[in-house]
Amino acid sequence: MKKNILLTFLLFSFVFLTAQNDIKKTEIGKNNVTKIILLRHAEKVLDGTKDPKLTSEGEKRAERLGFMFLDIKIDKIFSSPYTRTKMTVAKLAENKNLEIEEYDPKDLAFAKYLQEKEQGKTSVIVGHSNSIPKLVNQLIGEEKFNQLNEEVYSKIWILTFSNDTLIDCSLFNF
Protein backbone atom coordinates (compact mmCIF):
# COMPACT_ATOMS: atom_id res chain seq x y z
CA MET A 1 0.00 0.00 0.00
CA LYS A 2 2.81 2.41 0.87
CA LYS A 3 4.38 1.48 -2.46
CA ASN A 4 1.14 2.36 -4.30
CA ILE A 5 0.86 5.71 -2.52
CA LEU A 6 4.50 6.50 -3.27
CA LEU A 7 4.08 5.44 -6.90
CA THR A 8 0.90 7.53 -7.23
CA PHE A 9 2.65 10.53 -5.67
CA LEU A 10 5.63 10.20 -8.02
CA LEU A 11 3.37 9.78 -11.04
CA PHE A 12 1.31 12.85 -10.03
CA SER A 13 4.51 14.88 -9.49
CA PHE A 14 5.86 13.83 -12.88
CA VAL A 15 2.63 14.79 -14.66
CA PHE A 16 2.48 18.12 -12.82
CA LEU A 17 6.11 19.01 -13.57
CA THR A 18 5.76 17.97 -17.22
CA ALA A 19 2.64 20.11 -17.59
CA GLN A 20 4.41 23.08 -16.00
CA ASN A 21 7.37 22.62 -18.35
CA ASP A 22 5.01 22.49 -21.37
CA ILE A 23 3.30 25.69 -20.20
CA LYS A 24 6.67 27.45 -19.88
CA LYS A 25 7.73 26.27 -23.35
CA THR A 26 4.45 27.53 -24.81
CA GLU A 27 4.80 30.88 -23.05
CA ILE A 28 8.40 31.25 -24.19
CA GLY A 29 7.52 30.42 -27.79
CA LYS A 30 4.54 32.73 -27.67
CA ASN A 31 6.57 35.61 -26.26
CA ASN A 32 9.19 35.28 -28.98
CA VAL A 33 6.75 35.96 -31.81
CA THR A 34 7.02 39.57 -32.89
CA LYS A 35 4.59 41.24 -35.31
CA ILE A 36 5.39 44.57 -36.90
CA ILE A 37 2.63 46.26 -38.89
CA LEU A 38 3.82 49.11 -41.11
CA LEU A 39 1.85 51.58 -43.20
CA ARG A 40 1.99 54.95 -44.84
CA HIS A 41 -0.21 57.74 -43.52
CA ALA A 42 -3.63 58.19 -45.12
CA GLU A 43 -4.44 60.78 -47.80
CA LYS A 44 -3.18 64.25 -46.91
CA VAL A 45 -4.39 67.71 -47.83
CA LEU A 46 -2.21 69.19 -50.57
CA ASP A 47 -2.03 72.70 -49.17
CA GLY A 48 1.69 73.31 -49.61
CA THR A 49 2.46 73.18 -45.87
CA LYS A 50 5.03 70.87 -44.28
CA ASP A 51 2.53 69.39 -41.84
CA PRO A 52 -0.87 68.99 -43.52
CA LYS A 53 -3.88 67.26 -42.03
CA LEU A 54 -5.78 64.38 -43.63
CA THR A 55 -8.37 64.86 -46.35
CA SER A 56 -11.90 63.57 -45.75
CA GLU A 57 -10.89 60.45 -47.71
CA GLY A 58 -7.85 60.11 -45.44
CA GLU A 59 -10.02 60.45 -42.35
CA LYS A 60 -12.25 57.63 -43.63
CA ARG A 61 -9.21 55.43 -44.23
CA ALA A 62 -7.93 56.20 -40.71
CA GLU A 63 -11.35 55.29 -39.32
CA ARG A 64 -11.26 51.93 -41.18
CA LEU A 65 -7.77 51.26 -39.89
CA GLY A 66 -9.03 51.86 -36.36
CA PHE A 67 -11.46 48.99 -36.77
CA MET A 68 -9.28 46.62 -38.83
CA PHE A 69 -7.30 45.53 -35.80
CA LEU A 70 -10.05 45.43 -33.17
CA ASP A 71 -9.54 41.71 -32.54
CA ILE A 72 -5.74 41.84 -32.60
CA LYS A 73 -3.68 42.68 -29.54
CA ILE A 74 -1.56 45.74 -30.26
CA ASP A 75 1.15 46.60 -27.73
CA LYS A 76 2.54 49.84 -29.18
CA ILE A 77 1.77 52.38 -31.85
CA PHE A 78 4.58 54.46 -33.33
CA SER A 79 4.14 57.52 -35.52
CA SER A 80 6.49 59.99 -37.11
CA PRO A 81 6.03 63.44 -35.55
CA TYR A 82 3.61 64.77 -38.17
CA THR A 83 -0.09 65.57 -37.94
CA ARG A 84 -1.06 63.32 -40.87
CA THR A 85 0.69 60.26 -39.42
CA LYS A 86 -0.75 60.77 -35.95
CA MET A 87 -4.23 61.32 -37.38
CA THR A 88 -3.90 58.06 -39.35
CA VAL A 89 -3.50 55.96 -36.18
CA ALA A 90 -5.53 58.11 -33.78
CA LYS A 91 -8.67 55.93 -33.95
CA LEU A 92 -6.60 52.76 -33.57
CA ALA A 93 -4.85 54.23 -30.52
CA GLU A 94 -8.20 55.27 -29.07
CA ASN A 95 -9.72 51.81 -29.64
CA LYS A 96 -6.70 50.11 -28.05
CA ASN A 97 -6.37 52.68 -25.25
CA LEU A 98 -2.73 53.30 -26.23
CA GLU A 99 -0.61 56.40 -26.51
CA ILE A 100 0.97 57.16 -29.86
CA GLU A 101 4.75 57.14 -29.44
CA GLU A 102 6.80 59.31 -31.77
CA TYR A 103 9.82 58.01 -33.66
CA ASP A 104 12.20 59.65 -36.11
CA PRO A 105 11.70 58.07 -39.57
CA LYS A 106 15.27 59.08 -40.47
CA ASP A 107 16.73 57.15 -37.50
CA LEU A 108 18.48 54.13 -39.01
CA ALA A 109 18.67 52.52 -35.55
CA PHE A 110 14.86 52.35 -35.21
CA ALA A 111 14.68 48.95 -36.99
CA LYS A 112 17.19 47.52 -34.53
CA TYR A 113 15.23 49.05 -31.64
CA LEU A 114 12.05 47.32 -32.84
CA GLN A 115 13.79 43.97 -33.15
CA GLU A 116 15.50 44.19 -29.76
CA LYS A 117 13.17 46.16 -27.49
CA GLU A 118 9.78 45.21 -28.93
CA GLN A 119 10.48 41.50 -29.25
CA GLY A 120 7.46 39.36 -28.44
CA LYS A 121 5.07 42.27 -29.03
CA THR A 122 2.86 43.58 -31.80
CA SER A 123 3.68 47.09 -32.94
CA VAL A 124 2.10 49.39 -35.51
CA ILE A 125 4.34 51.92 -37.24
CA VAL A 126 3.00 54.69 -39.47
CA GLY A 127 5.31 56.76 -41.63
CA HIS A 128 5.73 58.07 -45.13
CA SER A 129 5.96 56.98 -48.78
CA ASN A 130 9.76 56.88 -48.57
CA SER A 131 10.38 55.86 -44.95
CA ILE A 132 8.05 52.87 -44.56
CA PRO A 133 9.37 50.79 -47.51
CA LYS A 134 12.91 51.61 -46.36
CA LEU A 135 12.09 50.44 -42.81
CA VAL A 136 10.48 47.24 -44.15
CA ASN A 137 13.66 46.56 -46.15
CA GLN A 138 15.81 47.10 -43.06
CA LEU A 139 13.65 44.74 -41.01
CA ILE A 140 13.62 41.95 -43.61
CA GLY A 141 17.30 42.42 -44.45
CA GLU A 142 16.76 42.81 -48.18
CA GLU A 143 16.13 45.64 -50.68
CA LYS A 144 12.75 44.39 -51.87
CA PHE A 145 10.36 47.37 -51.69
CA ASN A 146 10.69 50.73 -53.43
CA GLN A 147 9.45 54.11 -52.31
CA LEU A 148 5.69 54.38 -52.72
CA ASN A 149 4.16 56.51 -55.43
CA GLU A 150 2.71 59.75 -54.01
CA GLU A 151 -0.84 58.58 -54.83
CA VAL A 152 -0.50 55.26 -52.96
CA TYR A 153 -1.92 55.27 -49.44
CA SER A 154 -3.32 51.74 -49.23
CA LYS A 155 -0.29 49.52 -48.58
CA ILE A 156 0.18 47.73 -45.29
CA TRP A 157 2.99 45.33 -44.45
CA ILE A 158 2.72 42.72 -41.71
CA LEU A 159 6.05 41.22 -40.69
CA THR A 160 6.21 38.22 -38.37
CA PHE A 161 9.39 37.18 -36.61
CA SER A 162 10.10 34.19 -34.40
CA ASN A 163 13.02 35.21 -32.22
CA ASP A 164 15.12 37.17 -34.71
CA THR A 165 14.09 35.16 -37.76
CA LEU A 166 11.64 36.54 -40.31
CA ILE A 167 8.93 33.93 -40.88
CA ASP A 168 6.49 36.00 -42.94
CA CYS A 169 6.35 39.29 -44.84
CA SER A 170 2.88 40.00 -46.19
CA LEU A 171 1.77 43.05 -48.16
CA PHE A 172 -1.91 44.02 -48.27
CA ASN A 173 -4.12 46.84 -49.50
CA PHE A 174 -6.59 48.43 -47.09
PDB file of C-alpha atoms in Angstrom:
ATOM      1  CA  MET A   1       0.000   0.000   0.000  1.00  0.00           C
ATOM      2  CA  LYS A   2       2.811   2.410   0.866  1.00  0.00           C
ATOM      3  CA  LYS A   3       4.375   1.477  -2.456  1.00  0.00           C
ATOM      4  CA  ASN A   4       1.140   2.358  -4.298  1.00  0.00           C
ATOM      5  CA  ILE A   5       0.861   5.711  -2.524  1.00  0.00           C
ATOM      6  CA  LEU A   6       4.498   6.501  -3.272  1.00  0.00           C
ATOM      7  CA  LEU A   7       4.078   5.438  -6.898  1.00  0.00           C
ATOM      8  CA  THR A   8       0.896   7.532  -7.233  1.00  0.00           C
ATOM      9  CA  PHE A   9       2.649  10.532  -5.670  1.00  0.00           C
ATOM     10  CA  LEU A  10       5.632  10.199  -8.024  1.00  0.00           C
ATOM     11  CA  LEU A  11       3.365   9.783 -11.038  1.00  0.00           C
ATOM     12  CA  PHE A  12       1.314  12.847 -10.028  1.00  0.00           C
ATOM     13  CA  SER A  13       4.506  14.885  -9.491  1.00  0.00           C
ATOM     14  CA  PHE A  14       5.864  13.826 -12.879  1.00  0.00           C
ATOM     15  CA  VAL A  15       2.632  14.790 -14.656  1.00  0.00           C
ATOM     16  CA  PHE A  16       2.477  18.123 -12.821  1.00  0.00           C
ATOM     17  CA  LEU A  17       6.113  19.014 -13.573  1.00  0.00           C
ATOM     18  CA  THR A  18       5.763  17.966 -17.224  1.00  0.00           C
ATOM     19  CA  ALA A  19       2.641  20.113 -17.592  1.00  0.00           C
ATOM     20  CA  GLN A  20       4.414  23.079 -16.000  1.00  0.00           C
ATOM     21  CA  ASN A  21       7.368  22.616 -18.351  1.00  0.00           C
ATOM     22  CA  ASP A  22       5.011  22.488 -21.372  1.00  0.00           C
ATOM     23  CA  ILE A  23       3.295  25.686 -20.203  1.00  0.00           C
ATOM     24  CA  LYS A  24       6.668  27.447 -19.879  1.00  0.00           C
ATOM     25  CA  LYS A  25       7.733  26.274 -23.346  1.00  0.00           C
ATOM     26  CA  THR A  26       4.454  27.529 -24.809  1.00  0.00           C
ATOM     27  CA  GLU A  27       4.798  30.879 -23.055  1.00  0.00           C
ATOM     28  CA  ILE A  28       8.400  31.253 -24.186  1.00  0.00           C
ATOM     29  CA  GLY A  29       7.517  30.416 -27.793  1.00  0.00           C
ATOM     30  CA  LYS A  30       4.538  32.730 -27.668  1.00  0.00           C
ATOM     31  CA  ASN A  31       6.570  35.612 -26.261  1.00  0.00           C
ATOM     32  CA  ASN A  32       9.192  35.283 -28.982  1.00  0.00           C
ATOM     33  CA  VAL A  33       6.750  35.963 -31.814  1.00  0.00           C
ATOM     34  CA  THR A  34       7.015  39.574 -32.895  1.00  0.00           C
ATOM     35  CA  LYS A  35       4.588  41.235 -35.306  1.00  0.00           C
ATOM     36  CA  ILE A  36       5.386  44.570 -36.896  1.00  0.00           C
ATOM     37  CA  ILE A  37       2.631  46.264 -38.891  1.00  0.00           C
ATOM     38  CA  LEU A  38       3.824  49.110 -41.107  1.00  0.00           C
ATOM     39  CA  LEU A  39       1.852  51.580 -43.196  1.00  0.00           C
ATOM     40  CA  ARG A  40       1.990  54.950 -44.840  1.00  0.00           C
ATOM     41  CA  HIS A  41      -0.209  57.744 -43.523  1.00  0.00           C
ATOM     42  CA  ALA A  42      -3.628  58.185 -45.118  1.00  0.00           C
ATOM     43  CA  GLU A  43      -4.445  60.776 -47.801  1.00  0.00           C
ATOM     44  CA  LYS A  44      -3.184  64.247 -46.913  1.00  0.00           C
ATOM     45  CA  VAL A  45      -4.390  67.714 -47.829  1.00  0.00           C
ATOM     46  CA  LEU A  46      -2.209  69.192 -50.570  1.00  0.00           C
ATOM     47  CA  ASP A  47      -2.027  72.700 -49.167  1.00  0.00           C
ATOM     48  CA  GLY A  48       1.690  73.311 -49.609  1.00  0.00           C
ATOM     49  CA  THR A  49       2.458  73.176 -45.871  1.00  0.00           C
ATOM     50  CA  LYS A  50       5.028  70.868 -44.279  1.00  0.00           C
ATOM     51  CA  ASP A  51       2.531  69.394 -41.836  1.00  0.00           C
ATOM     52  CA  PRO A  52      -0.872  68.992 -43.523  1.00  0.00           C
ATOM     53  CA  LYS A  53      -3.885  67.255 -42.025  1.00  0.00           C
ATOM     54  CA  LEU A  54      -5.780  64.380 -43.629  1.00  0.00           C
ATOM     55  CA  THR A  55      -8.371  64.859 -46.355  1.00  0.00           C
ATOM     56  CA  SER A  56     -11.901  63.575 -45.747  1.00  0.00           C
ATOM     57  CA  GLU A  57     -10.885  60.446 -47.713  1.00  0.00           C
ATOM     58  CA  GLY A  58      -7.845  60.106 -45.438  1.00  0.00           C
ATOM     59  CA  GLU A  59     -10.019  60.451 -42.354  1.00  0.00           C
ATOM     60  CA  LYS A  60     -12.252  57.635 -43.632  1.00  0.00           C
ATOM     61  CA  ARG A  61      -9.205  55.427 -44.233  1.00  0.00           C
ATOM     62  CA  ALA A  62      -7.934  56.199 -40.713  1.00  0.00           C
ATOM     63  CA  GLU A  63     -11.353  55.289 -39.315  1.00  0.00           C
ATOM     64  CA  ARG A  64     -11.265  51.935 -41.184  1.00  0.00           C
ATOM     65  CA  LEU A  65      -7.770  51.261 -39.886  1.00  0.00           C
ATOM     66  CA  GLY A  66      -9.026  51.855 -36.359  1.00  0.00           C
ATOM     67  CA  PHE A  67     -11.465  48.986 -36.765  1.00  0.00           C
ATOM     68  CA  MET A  68      -9.284  46.617 -38.827  1.00  0.00           C
ATOM     69  CA  PHE A  69      -7.299  45.527 -35.799  1.00  0.00           C
ATOM     70  CA  LEU A  70     -10.050  45.427 -33.168  1.00  0.00           C
ATOM     71  CA  ASP A  71      -9.539  41.707 -32.542  1.00  0.00           C
ATOM     72  CA  ILE A  72      -5.739  41.838 -32.601  1.00  0.00           C
ATOM     73  CA  LYS A  73      -3.677  42.677 -29.537  1.00  0.00           C
ATOM     74  CA  ILE A  74      -1.559  45.741 -30.255  1.00  0.00           C
ATOM     75  CA  ASP A  75       1.152  46.600 -27.735  1.00  0.00           C
ATOM     76  CA  LYS A  76       2.542  49.836 -29.177  1.00  0.00           C
ATOM     77  CA  ILE A  77       1.770  52.385 -31.849  1.00  0.00           C
ATOM     78  CA  PHE A  78       4.580  54.462 -33.327  1.00  0.00           C
ATOM     79  CA  SER A  79       4.145  57.523 -35.522  1.00  0.00           C
ATOM     80  CA  SER A  80       6.489  59.991 -37.113  1.00  0.00           C
ATOM     81  CA  PRO A  81       6.033  63.445 -35.548  1.00  0.00           C
ATOM     82  CA  TYR A  82       3.608  64.767 -38.168  1.00  0.00           C
ATOM     83  CA  THR A  83      -0.093  65.570 -37.941  1.00  0.00           C
ATOM     84  CA  ARG A  84      -1.059  63.324 -40.874  1.00  0.00           C
ATOM     85  CA  THR A  85       0.686  60.263 -39.419  1.00  0.00           C
ATOM     86  CA  LYS A  86      -0.747  60.767 -35.946  1.00  0.00           C
ATOM     87  CA  MET A  87      -4.227  61.319 -37.381  1.00  0.00           C
ATOM     88  CA  THR A  88      -3.898  58.060 -39.352  1.00  0.00           C
ATOM     89  CA  VAL A  89      -3.500  55.958 -36.184  1.00  0.00           C
ATOM     90  CA  ALA A  90      -5.526  58.114 -33.777  1.00  0.00           C
ATOM     91  CA  LYS A  91      -8.666  55.929 -33.955  1.00  0.00           C
ATOM     92  CA  LEU A  92      -6.599  52.758 -33.570  1.00  0.00           C
ATOM     93  CA  ALA A  93      -4.852  54.225 -30.521  1.00  0.00           C
ATOM     94  CA  GLU A  94      -8.202  55.266 -29.068  1.00  0.00           C
ATOM     95  CA  ASN A  95      -9.723  51.807 -29.645  1.00  0.00           C
ATOM     96  CA  LYS A  96      -6.699  50.107 -28.045  1.00  0.00           C
ATOM     97  CA  ASN A  97      -6.367  52.677 -25.254  1.00  0.00           C
ATOM     98  CA  LEU A  98      -2.731  53.296 -26.231  1.00  0.00           C
ATOM     99  CA  GLU A  99      -0.608  56.403 -26.507  1.00  0.00           C
ATOM    100  CA  ILE A 100       0.974  57.162 -29.863  1.00  0.00           C
ATOM    101  CA  GLU A 101       4.754  57.137 -29.436  1.00  0.00           C
ATOM    102  CA  GLU A 102       6.804  59.315 -31.767  1.00  0.00           C
ATOM    103  CA  TYR A 103       9.821  58.009 -33.660  1.00  0.00           C
ATOM    104  CA  ASP A 104      12.198  59.645 -36.110  1.00  0.00           C
ATOM    105  CA  PRO A 105      11.696  58.070 -39.570  1.00  0.00           C
ATOM    106  CA  LYS A 106      15.274  59.080 -40.473  1.00  0.00           C
ATOM    107  CA  ASP A 107      16.726  57.154 -37.503  1.00  0.00           C
ATOM    108  CA  LEU A 108      18.483  54.129 -39.010  1.00  0.00           C
ATOM    109  CA  ALA A 109      18.665  52.518 -35.546  1.00  0.00           C
ATOM    110  CA  PHE A 110      14.858  52.347 -35.213  1.00  0.00           C
ATOM    111  CA  ALA A 111      14.679  48.950 -36.989  1.00  0.00           C
ATOM    112  CA  LYS A 112      17.190  47.525 -34.526  1.00  0.00           C
ATOM    113  CA  TYR A 113      15.226  49.051 -31.636  1.00  0.00           C
ATOM    114  CA  LEU A 114      12.051  47.325 -32.844  1.00  0.00           C
ATOM    115  CA  GLN A 115      13.792  43.969 -33.150  1.00  0.00           C
ATOM    116  CA  GLU A 116      15.496  44.188 -29.756  1.00  0.00           C
ATOM    117  CA  LYS A 117      13.167  46.161 -27.492  1.00  0.00           C
ATOM    118  CA  GLU A 118       9.779  45.209 -28.927  1.00  0.00           C
ATOM    119  CA  GLN A 119      10.475  41.501 -29.252  1.00  0.00           C
ATOM    120  CA  GLY A 120       7.459  39.360 -28.441  1.00  0.00           C
ATOM    121  CA  LYS A 121       5.073  42.271 -29.026  1.00  0.00           C
ATOM    122  CA  THR A 122       2.855  43.578 -31.803  1.00  0.00           C
ATOM    123  CA  SER A 123       3.679  47.091 -32.941  1.00  0.00           C
ATOM    124  CA  VAL A 124       2.100  49.389 -35.507  1.00  0.00           C
ATOM    125  CA  ILE A 125       4.336  51.921 -37.242  1.00  0.00           C
ATOM    126  CA  VAL A 126       3.002  54.692 -39.473  1.00  0.00           C
ATOM    127  CA  GLY A 127       5.311  56.764 -41.627  1.00  0.00           C
ATOM    128  CA  HIS A 128       5.730  58.072 -45.135  1.00  0.00           C
ATOM    129  CA  SER A 129       5.964  56.982 -48.777  1.00  0.00           C
ATOM    130  CA  ASN A 130       9.765  56.884 -48.567  1.00  0.00           C
ATOM    131  CA  SER A 131      10.384  55.861 -44.946  1.00  0.00           C
ATOM    132  CA  ILE A 132       8.052  52.874 -44.564  1.00  0.00           C
ATOM    133  CA  PRO A 133       9.367  50.786 -47.510  1.00  0.00           C
ATOM    134  CA  LYS A 134      12.911  51.608 -46.361  1.00  0.00           C
ATOM    135  CA  LEU A 135      12.090  50.442 -42.813  1.00  0.00           C
ATOM    136  CA  VAL A 136      10.476  47.244 -44.154  1.00  0.00           C
ATOM    137  CA  ASN A 137      13.664  46.560 -46.155  1.00  0.00           C
ATOM    138  CA  GLN A 138      15.808  47.098 -43.062  1.00  0.00           C
ATOM    139  CA  LEU A 139      13.649  44.740 -41.012  1.00  0.00           C
ATOM    140  CA  ILE A 140      13.615  41.951 -43.612  1.00  0.00           C
ATOM    141  CA  GLY A 141      17.300  42.421 -44.455  1.00  0.00           C
ATOM    142  CA  GLU A 142      16.761  42.810 -48.185  1.00  0.00           C
ATOM    143  CA  GLU A 143      16.134  45.638 -50.682  1.00  0.00           C
ATOM    144  CA  LYS A 144      12.748  44.390 -51.867  1.00  0.00           C
ATOM    145  CA  PHE A 145      10.365  47.367 -51.688  1.00  0.00           C
ATOM    146  CA  ASN A 146      10.686  50.728 -53.426  1.00  0.00           C
ATOM    147  CA  GLN A 147       9.448  54.115 -52.309  1.00  0.00           C
ATOM    148  CA  LEU A 148       5.685  54.376 -52.723  1.00  0.00           C
ATOM    149  CA  ASN A 149       4.164  56.511 -55.434  1.00  0.00           C
ATOM    150  CA  GLU A 150       2.709  59.748 -54.012  1.00  0.00           C
ATOM    151  CA  GLU A 151      -0.843  58.580 -54.832  1.00  0.00           C
ATOM    152  CA  VAL A 152      -0.502  55.256 -52.960  1.00  0.00           C
ATOM    153  CA  TYR A 153      -1.919  55.267 -49.440  1.00  0.00           C
ATOM    154  CA  SER A 154      -3.324  51.744 -49.228  1.00  0.00           C
ATOM    155  CA  LYS A 155      -0.289  49.518 -48.579  1.00  0.00           C
ATOM    156  CA  ILE A 156       0.176  47.732 -45.288  1.00  0.00           C
ATOM    157  CA  TRP A 157       2.989  45.325 -44.449  1.00  0.00           C
ATOM    158  CA  ILE A 158       2.722  42.723 -41.709  1.00  0.00           C
ATOM    159  CA  LEU A 159       6.052  41.216 -40.689  1.00  0.00           C
ATOM    160  CA  THR A 160       6.214  38.224 -38.371  1.00  0.00           C
ATOM    161  CA  PHE A 161       9.394  37.177 -36.607  1.00  0.00           C
ATOM    162  CA  SER A 162      10.099  34.190 -34.398  1.00  0.00           C
ATOM    163  CA  ASN A 163      13.016  35.209 -32.222  1.00  0.00           C
ATOM    164  CA  ASP A 164      15.117  37.170 -34.714  1.00  0.00           C
ATOM    165  CA  THR A 165      14.094  35.156 -37.764  1.00  0.00           C
ATOM    166  CA  LEU A 166      11.637  36.537 -40.311  1.00  0.00           C
ATOM    167  CA  ILE A 167       8.933  33.935 -40.877  1.00  0.00           C
ATOM    168  CA  ASP A 168       6.486  35.998 -42.940  1.00  0.00           C
ATOM    169  CA  CYS A 169       6.352  39.286 -44.838  1.00  0.00           C
ATOM    170  CA  SER A 170       2.878  40.004 -46.193  1.00  0.00           C
ATOM    171  CA  LEU A 171       1.766  43.052 -48.161  1.00  0.00           C
ATOM    172  CA  PHE A 172      -1.912  44.025 -48.268  1.00  0.00           C
ATOM    173  CA  ASN A 173      -4.118  46.843 -49.505  1.00  0.00           C
ATOM    174  CA  PHE A 174      -6.589  48.431 -47.095  1.00  0.00           C
TER     175      PHE A 174
END
